[in-house]
């Protein structure tokens, strides 16, 4: 048998530690680690919506209630509390988008008409 040098042992140890760090980083980036812990969680984030550079709206589920939170860089504000819906798919989006699009097109057309006069 060939003698094992101290360099080989240190190299193998460094390789194993690097492999552990790489696997942990991949699990964290892909969300596998949070999905494994989610079963025991009493708090879960249902949806987030960014409304600015450092501002966002967050829907959080706690004990069969949904909280709408306004999150800024400095604080977190509870904007609304509601009972838990059956599922997010049951909530129908308002036809606001199409009406807003129509209103925006009409407004732009009016402005173009005013600028020609």
Backbone as a chain_set.jsonl record, in Angstrom:
{"seq": "XXXXXXXXXXXXXXXXXXXXXXXXXXXXXXXXXXXXXXXXXXXXXXXXXXXXXXXXXXXXXXXXXXXXXXXXXXXXXXXXXXXXXXXXXXXXXXXXXXXXXXXXXXXXXXXXXXXXX", "coords": {"N": [[0.83, -1.186, 0.0], [0.383, 2.248, -0.685], [1.75, 5.018, 1.03], [-0.319, 7.407, 2.7], [-0.456, 10.781, 2.185], [-0.378, 13.873, 4.052], [-1.292, 15.989, 2.546], [-3.038, 14.815, 0.698], [-5.116, 14.015, 2.383], [-6.049, 16.47, 3.42], [-6.805, 17.701, 1.028], [-8.889, 15.977, 0.169], [-10.712, 16.354, 2.277], [-11.268, 19.104, 1.959], [-12.498, 18.99, -0.53], [-14.835, 17.505, 0.054], [-16.107, 19.235, 1.894], [-16.517, 21.456, 0.219], [-18.283, 20.305, -1.606], [-20.514, 19.844, 0.054], [-21.259, 22.49, 0.685], [-21.897, 23.406, -1.893], [-24.112, 21.781, -2.579], [-25.94, 22.581, -0.592], [-26.254, 25.271, -1.339], [-27.454, 24.982, -3.878], [-29.864, 23.693, -3.144], [-31.02, 25.741, -1.636], [-31.306, 27.82, -3.523], [-33.067, 26.683, -5.395], [-35.317, 26.26, -3.905], [-35.907, 23.917, -2.617], [-35.213, 23.413, 0.031], [-36.952, 25.104, 1.504], [-39.422, 24.007, 0.816], [-39.278, 21.547, 2.057], [-39.436, 22.194, 4.745], [-41.851, 23.431, 4.908], [-44.156, 21.939, 5.64], [-44.43, 21.953, 8.442], [-44.912, 24.533, 9.07], [-46.603, 27.358, 10.47], [-47.132, 29.657, 9.268], [-47.518, 30.917, 6.055], [-46.486, 32.246, 2.958], [-48.577, 33.388, 0.537], [-48.795, 34.976, -1.772], [-46.89, 37.489, -3.478], [-46.463, 40.876, -4.443], [-44.716, 43.209, -6.161], [-44.591, 46.676, -5.738], [-43.036, 48.819, -6.025], [-39.657, 50.118, -5.806], [-38.644, 49.263, -3.32], [-40.906, 48.44, -2.069], [-43.675, 46.321, -1.361], [-46.614, 44.262, -1.717], [-47.913, 41.707, 0.287], [-49.485, 38.608, 0.633], [-50.32, 36.693, 3.309], [-50.81, 33.586, 4.931], [-52.22, 32.723, 7.979], [-53.286, 30.686, 10.497], [-55.899, 29.953, 9.252], [-56.607, 32.433, 8.241], [-56.164, 35.182, 6.041], [-53.732, 37.606, 5.612], [-53.223, 40.81, 4.382], [-50.388, 42.412, 3.768], [-48.507, 45.383, 3.84], [-45.335, 45.943, 2.852], [-42.446, 47.665, 3.498], [-39.183, 49.213, 3.298], [-38.723, 50.114, 5.854], [-40.841, 49.299, 7.591], [-43.596, 47.02, 8.395], [-46.951, 46.796, 7.554], [-50.213, 45.91, 8.512], [-52.649, 45.712, 6.243], [-55.131, 44.601, 5.644], [-57.38, 42.084, 6.858], [-58.673, 38.897, 6.187], [-60.972, 36.137, 5.825], [-59.837, 32.836, 5.088], [-59.813, 31.821, 1.746], [-61.11, 29.161, -0.335], [-59.333, 28.245, -2.38], [-56.72, 29.847, -4.25], [-57.348, 29.908, -6.938], [-60.084, 30.141, -7.043], [-60.693, 32.774, -6.795], [-61.77, 35.291, -8.775], [-60.335, 37.378, -11.221], [-60.826, 40.875, -11.508], [-62.45, 42.663, -14.195], [-60.781, 44.788, -14.682], [-58.418, 45.296, -16.072], [-58.931, 45.256, -18.888], [-60.792, 47.361, -19.062], [-59.224, 49.441, -18.117], [-57.262, 49.511, -20.074], [-58.777, 50.302, -22.307], [-59.638, 52.838, -21.422], [-57.159, 54.118, -21.214], [-56.281, 54.126, -23.893], [-58.282, 55.76, -25.011], [-57.761, 58.145, -23.629], [-55.175, 58.774, -24.552], [-55.744, 59.149, -27.243], [-57.411, 61.404, -27.089], [-55.595, 63.297, -26.113], [-53.785, 63.443, -28.224], [-55.475, 64.527, -30.126], [-55.968, 67.036, -28.975], [-53.421, 68.178, -29.091], [-53.044, 68.606, -31.778], [-54.677, 70.706, -32.43]], "CA": [[0.0, 0.0, 0.0], [1.117, 3.504, -0.742], [1.47, 5.857, 2.196], [-1.231, 8.526, 2.464], [0.182, 12.01, 2.652], [-1.251, 14.852, 4.701], [-1.879, 16.797, 1.477], [-4.181, 14.083, 0.15], [-6.2, 14.057, 3.371], [-6.581, 17.85, 3.443], [-7.473, 17.903, -0.257], [-10.151, 15.244, 0.181], [-11.595, 17.041, 3.218], [-11.698, 20.345, 1.326], [-13.434, 18.626, -1.6], [-16.104, 17.111, 0.678], [-16.729, 20.456, 2.423], [-16.971, 22.236, -0.937], [-19.458, 19.618, -2.138], [-21.623, 20.105, 0.978], [-21.657, 23.892, 0.49], [-22.523, 23.525, -3.218], [-25.433, 21.162, -2.519], [-26.783, 23.464, 0.219], [-26.546, 26.459, -2.142], [-28.414, 24.59, -4.911], [-31.15, 23.482, -2.476], [-31.585, 27.034, -1.233], [-31.678, 28.571, -4.728], [-34.206, 26.06, -6.067], [-36.464, 26.25, -3.013], [-36.134, 22.588, -2.063], [-35.091, 23.489, 1.491], [-38.16, 25.699, 2.069], [-40.524, 23.07, 0.64], [-39.132, 20.475, 3.034], [-39.816, 22.732, 6.047], [-43.177, 24.039, 4.817], [-45.186, 21.13, 6.267], [-44.556, 22.276, 9.851], [-45.011, 25.978, 9.211], [-47.921, 27.92, 10.761], [-47.217, 30.867, 8.47], [-47.064, 30.692, 4.688], [-46.67, 33.363, 2.033], [-49.387, 32.934, -0.592], [-48.52, 35.759, -2.979], [-46.23, 38.775, -3.295], [-46.559, 41.76, -5.6], [-43.861, 44.375, -6.012], [-45.259, 47.913, -6.154], [-42.03, 49.864, -6.083], [-38.286, 49.628, -5.689], [-38.488, 48.545, -2.053], [-42.238, 48.25, -1.492], [-44.414, 45.2, -1.923], [-47.789, 43.741, -1.036], [-47.722, 40.29, 0.562], [-50.616, 37.892, 1.221], [-49.774, 35.672, 4.204], [-51.839, 32.773, 5.577], [-51.942, 32.393, 9.373], [-54.452, 30.154, 11.21], [-57.112, 30.074, 8.443], [-56.865, 33.829, 7.884], [-55.209, 35.785, 5.133], [-53.363, 38.977, 5.953], [-52.612, 41.596, 3.329], [-49.373, 43.225, 4.428], [-47.71, 46.33, 3.078], [-43.962, 45.799, 3.333], [-41.499, 48.667, 3.008], [-37.843, 49.036, 3.838], [-38.702, 50.478, 7.263], [-41.824, 48.637, 8.45], [-44.62, 46.135, 7.829], [-48.257, 47.267, 7.994], [-51.344, 45.046, 8.19], [-53.618, 46.519, 5.503], [-56.449, 43.984, 5.651], [-57.475, 40.695, 7.312], [-59.86, 38.263, 5.627], [-61.046, 34.696, 6.023], [-59.155, 32.07, 4.054], [-60.611, 31.33, 0.625], [-60.873, 27.739, -0.595], [-58.091, 28.208, -3.121], [-56.477, 31.085, -4.972], [-57.975, 29.839, -8.254], [-61.498, 30.483, -6.951], [-60.811, 34.224, -6.83], [-61.816, 35.739, -10.165], [-59.8, 38.722, -11.39], [-61.787, 41.877, -11.995], [-62.186, 43.054, -15.588], [-60.174, 46.111, -14.601], [-57.344, 45.435, -17.05], [-59.454, 45.643, -20.197], [-61.383, 48.69, -18.987], [-58.124, 50.393, -17.986], [-56.628, 49.618, -21.384], [-59.662, 51.116, -23.139], [-59.579, 54.212, -20.937], [-55.85, 54.662, -21.555], [-56.269, 54.394, -25.339], [-59.126, 56.934, -25.239], [-57.059, 59.314, -23.1], [-54.077, 59.099, -25.477], [-56.356, 59.68, -28.465], [-57.863, 62.761, -26.79], [-54.419, 64.172, -26.006], [-53.27, 63.655, -29.585], [-56.415, 65.435, -30.781], [-55.77, 68.376, -28.397], [-52.143, 68.726, -29.499], [-53.125, 68.976, -33.205], [-55.463, 71.931, -32.585]], "C": [[0.873, 1.248, 0.0], [0.783, 4.34, 0.484], [0.586, 7.042, 1.808], [-0.581, 9.777, 3.032], [-0.858, 12.95, 3.261], [-1.944, 15.739, 3.657], [-3.094, 16.133, 0.864], [-5.373, 14.143, 1.099], [-6.85, 15.433, 3.396], [-7.329, 18.144, 2.151], [-8.826, 17.208, -0.314], [-11.159, 15.901, 1.114], [-12.131, 18.337, 2.624], [-12.718, 20.061, 0.222], [-14.797, 18.25, -1.036], [-16.823, 18.342, 1.23], [-17.26, 21.336, 1.299], [-18.22, 21.614, -1.552], [-20.68, 19.86, -1.256], [-22.142, 21.525, 0.796], [-22.372, 24.055, -0.844], [-23.932, 22.935, -3.214], [-26.399, 22.032, -1.711], [-27.177, 24.706, -0.57], [-27.59, 26.137, -3.212], [-29.793, 24.371, -4.293], [-31.796, 24.801, -2.103], [-32.07, 27.831, -2.444], [-32.908, 27.99, -5.422], [-35.439, 25.991, -5.19], [-36.767, 24.892, -2.408], [-36.112, 22.639, -0.542], [-36.358, 24.076, 2.116], [-39.36, 24.781, 1.908], [-40.462, 21.93, 1.637], [-39.622, 20.924, 4.409], [-41.262, 23.188, 6.058], [-44.268, 23.244, 5.519], [-45.423, 21.489, 7.721], [-44.793, 23.765, 10.098], [-46.444, 26.416, 9.529], [-48.158, 29.186, 9.954], [-46.728, 30.538, 7.07], [-47.402, 31.899, 3.832], [-47.396, 32.832, 0.815], [-49.048, 33.672, -1.88], [-47.776, 37.036, -2.602], [-46.356, 39.565, -4.582], [-45.709, 42.993, -5.33], [-44.599, 45.608, -6.526], [-44.3, 49.085, -6.215], [-40.652, 49.25, -5.936], [-38.089, 48.795, -4.429], [-39.819, 48.335, -1.345], [-42.919, 47.069, -2.16], [-45.633, 44.896, -1.083], [-47.598, 42.237, -0.886], [-48.999, 39.73, 1.169], [-50.037, 36.72, 1.996], [-50.94, 34.917, 4.834], [-51.375, 32.401, 6.979], [-53.248, 31.925, 10.0], [-55.775, 30.402, 10.483], [-57.544, 31.514, 8.2], [-55.786, 34.275, 6.917], [-54.986, 37.213, 5.575], [-52.75, 39.624, 4.726], [-51.675, 42.574, 4.009], [-48.716, 44.155, 3.428], [-46.306, 46.322, 3.66], [-43.097, 46.862, 2.667], [-40.139, 48.377, 3.613], [-37.83, 49.25, 5.351], [-39.679, 49.694, 8.136], [-42.747, 47.717, 7.65], [-45.956, 46.565, 8.419], [-49.33, 46.27, 7.569], [-52.409, 45.917, 7.53], [-55.027, 45.95, 5.592], [-56.333, 42.555, 6.168], [-58.757, 40.109, 6.744], [-59.815, 36.769, 5.913], [-60.397, 33.996, 4.841], [-60.146, 31.613, 2.991], [-60.272, 29.866, 0.402], [-59.535, 27.557, -1.31], [-57.924, 29.526, -3.847], [-57.157, 31.088, -6.338], [-59.447, 30.235, -8.21], [-61.727, 31.995, -7.001], [-60.719, 34.666, -8.284], [-61.242, 37.144, -10.274], [-60.862, 39.655, -11.964], [-61.451, 42.252, -13.428], [-61.579, 44.45, -15.665], [-59.158, 46.328, -15.715], [-57.891, 45.901, -18.389], [-60.082, 47.029, -20.152], [-60.299, 49.752, -18.837], [-57.447, 50.602, -19.326], [-57.467, 50.491, -22.31], [-59.603, 52.578, -22.722], [-58.253, 54.866, -21.3], [-55.763, 55.013, -23.033], [-57.104, 55.626, -25.656], [-58.429, 58.207, -24.771], [-55.93, 59.749, -24.033], [-54.633, 59.697, -26.758], [-56.837, 61.108, -28.258], [-56.687, 63.715, -26.723], [-53.82, 64.458, -27.37], [-54.169, 64.626, -30.34], [-56.237, 66.866, -30.273], [-54.481, 68.999, -28.896], [-52.146, 69.168, -30.958], [-53.84, 70.296, -33.396], [-54.641, 73.154, -32.37]], "O": [[1.946, 1.286, 0.602], [-0.366, 4.358, 0.924], [0.728, 7.606, 0.723], [-0.206, 9.825, 4.203], [-2.056, 12.825, 3.009], [-3.069, 16.186, 3.877], [-4.076, 16.803, 0.544], [-6.512, 14.304, 0.661], [-8.076, 15.54, 3.394], [-8.386, 18.775, 2.182], [-9.802, 17.786, -0.791], [-12.339, 15.997, 0.777], [-13.316, 18.64, 2.765], [-13.687, 20.804, 0.06], [-15.82, 18.643, -1.597], [-18.034, 18.476, 1.048], [-18.346, 21.902, 1.419], [-19.122, 22.336, -1.975], [-21.777, 20.063, -1.776], [-23.355, 21.735, 0.757], [-23.364, 24.779, -0.918], [-24.85, 23.525, -3.785], [-27.553, 22.201, -2.105], [-28.321, 25.151, -0.482], [-28.509, 26.925, -3.433], [-30.794, 24.814, -4.856], [-33.009, 24.956, -2.244], [-33.132, 28.45, -2.392], [-33.709, 28.739, -5.982], [-36.522, 25.686, -5.691], [-37.792, 24.732, -1.746], [-36.917, 21.971, 0.107], [-36.799, 23.594, 3.159], [-40.238, 24.767, 2.771], [-41.501, 21.397, 2.024], [-40.167, 20.116, 5.161], [-41.849, 23.32, 7.132], [-45.246, 23.845, 5.964], [-46.548, 21.338, 8.198], [-44.863, 24.193, 11.25], [-47.394, 25.909, 8.932], [-49.263, 29.729, 9.956], [-45.658, 29.952, 6.903], [-48.47, 32.496, 3.968], [-46.903, 31.934, 0.133], [-49.016, 33.072, -2.955], [-48.004, 37.599, -1.532], [-46.356, 38.999, -5.676], [-45.96, 43.732, -4.378], [-45.165, 45.587, -7.619], [-44.717, 50.223, -6.435], [-40.493, 48.03, -5.939], [-37.444, 47.747, -4.465], [-39.847, 48.079, -0.141], [-42.766, 46.84, -3.36], [-45.689, 45.222, 0.103], [-47.169, 41.567, -1.825], [-49.543, 40.306, 2.111], [-49.354, 35.864, 1.434], [-51.938, 35.522, 5.225], [-50.294, 31.842, 7.161], [-54.219, 32.681, 10.037], [-56.682, 31.006, 11.055], [-58.725, 31.779, 7.978], [-54.647, 33.809, 6.968], [-55.933, 37.94, 5.874], [-51.859, 39.053, 4.098], [-52.115, 43.461, 4.74], [-48.408, 43.759, 2.304], [-46.112, 46.655, 4.829], [-43.024, 46.948, 1.441], [-39.971, 47.408, 4.354], [-37.023, 48.644, 6.056], [-39.385, 49.443, 9.304], [-42.688, 47.647, 6.423], [-46.088, 46.688, 9.637], [-49.362, 45.835, 6.418], [-53.008, 46.768, 8.188], [-56.004, 46.699, 5.615], [-55.321, 41.889, 5.95], [-59.811, 40.742, 6.807], [-58.758, 36.209, 6.203], [-60.409, 34.51, 3.723], [-61.204, 31.074, 3.317], [-59.255, 29.382, 0.898], [-58.698, 26.775, -0.86], [-58.899, 30.252, -4.038], [-57.507, 32.152, -6.848], [-60.007, 30.627, -9.234], [-62.852, 32.44, -7.227], [-59.706, 34.441, -8.945], [-61.622, 38.021, -9.499], [-61.68, 39.261, -12.795], [-60.292, 42.169, -13.835], [-61.839, 45.198, -16.607], [-59.051, 47.434, -16.245], [-57.366, 46.851, -18.97], [-59.929, 47.802, -21.097], [-60.436, 50.851, -19.375], [-57.096, 51.727, -19.682], [-56.922, 51.333, -23.024], [-59.527, 53.464, -23.574], [-58.222, 56.044, -21.656], [-55.238, 56.066, -23.395], [-56.699, 56.453, -26.472], [-58.498, 59.235, -25.445], [-55.746, 60.941, -24.279], [-54.064, 60.643, -27.302], [-56.69, 61.943, -29.151], [-56.774, 64.834, -27.227], [-53.396, 65.581, -27.645], [-53.682, 65.456, -31.108], [-56.342, 67.813, -31.053], [-54.425, 70.21, -29.111], [-51.34, 70.015, -31.346], [-53.644, 70.956, -34.417], [-55.155, 74.269, -32.465]]}, "num_chains": 1, "name": "protein.A"}
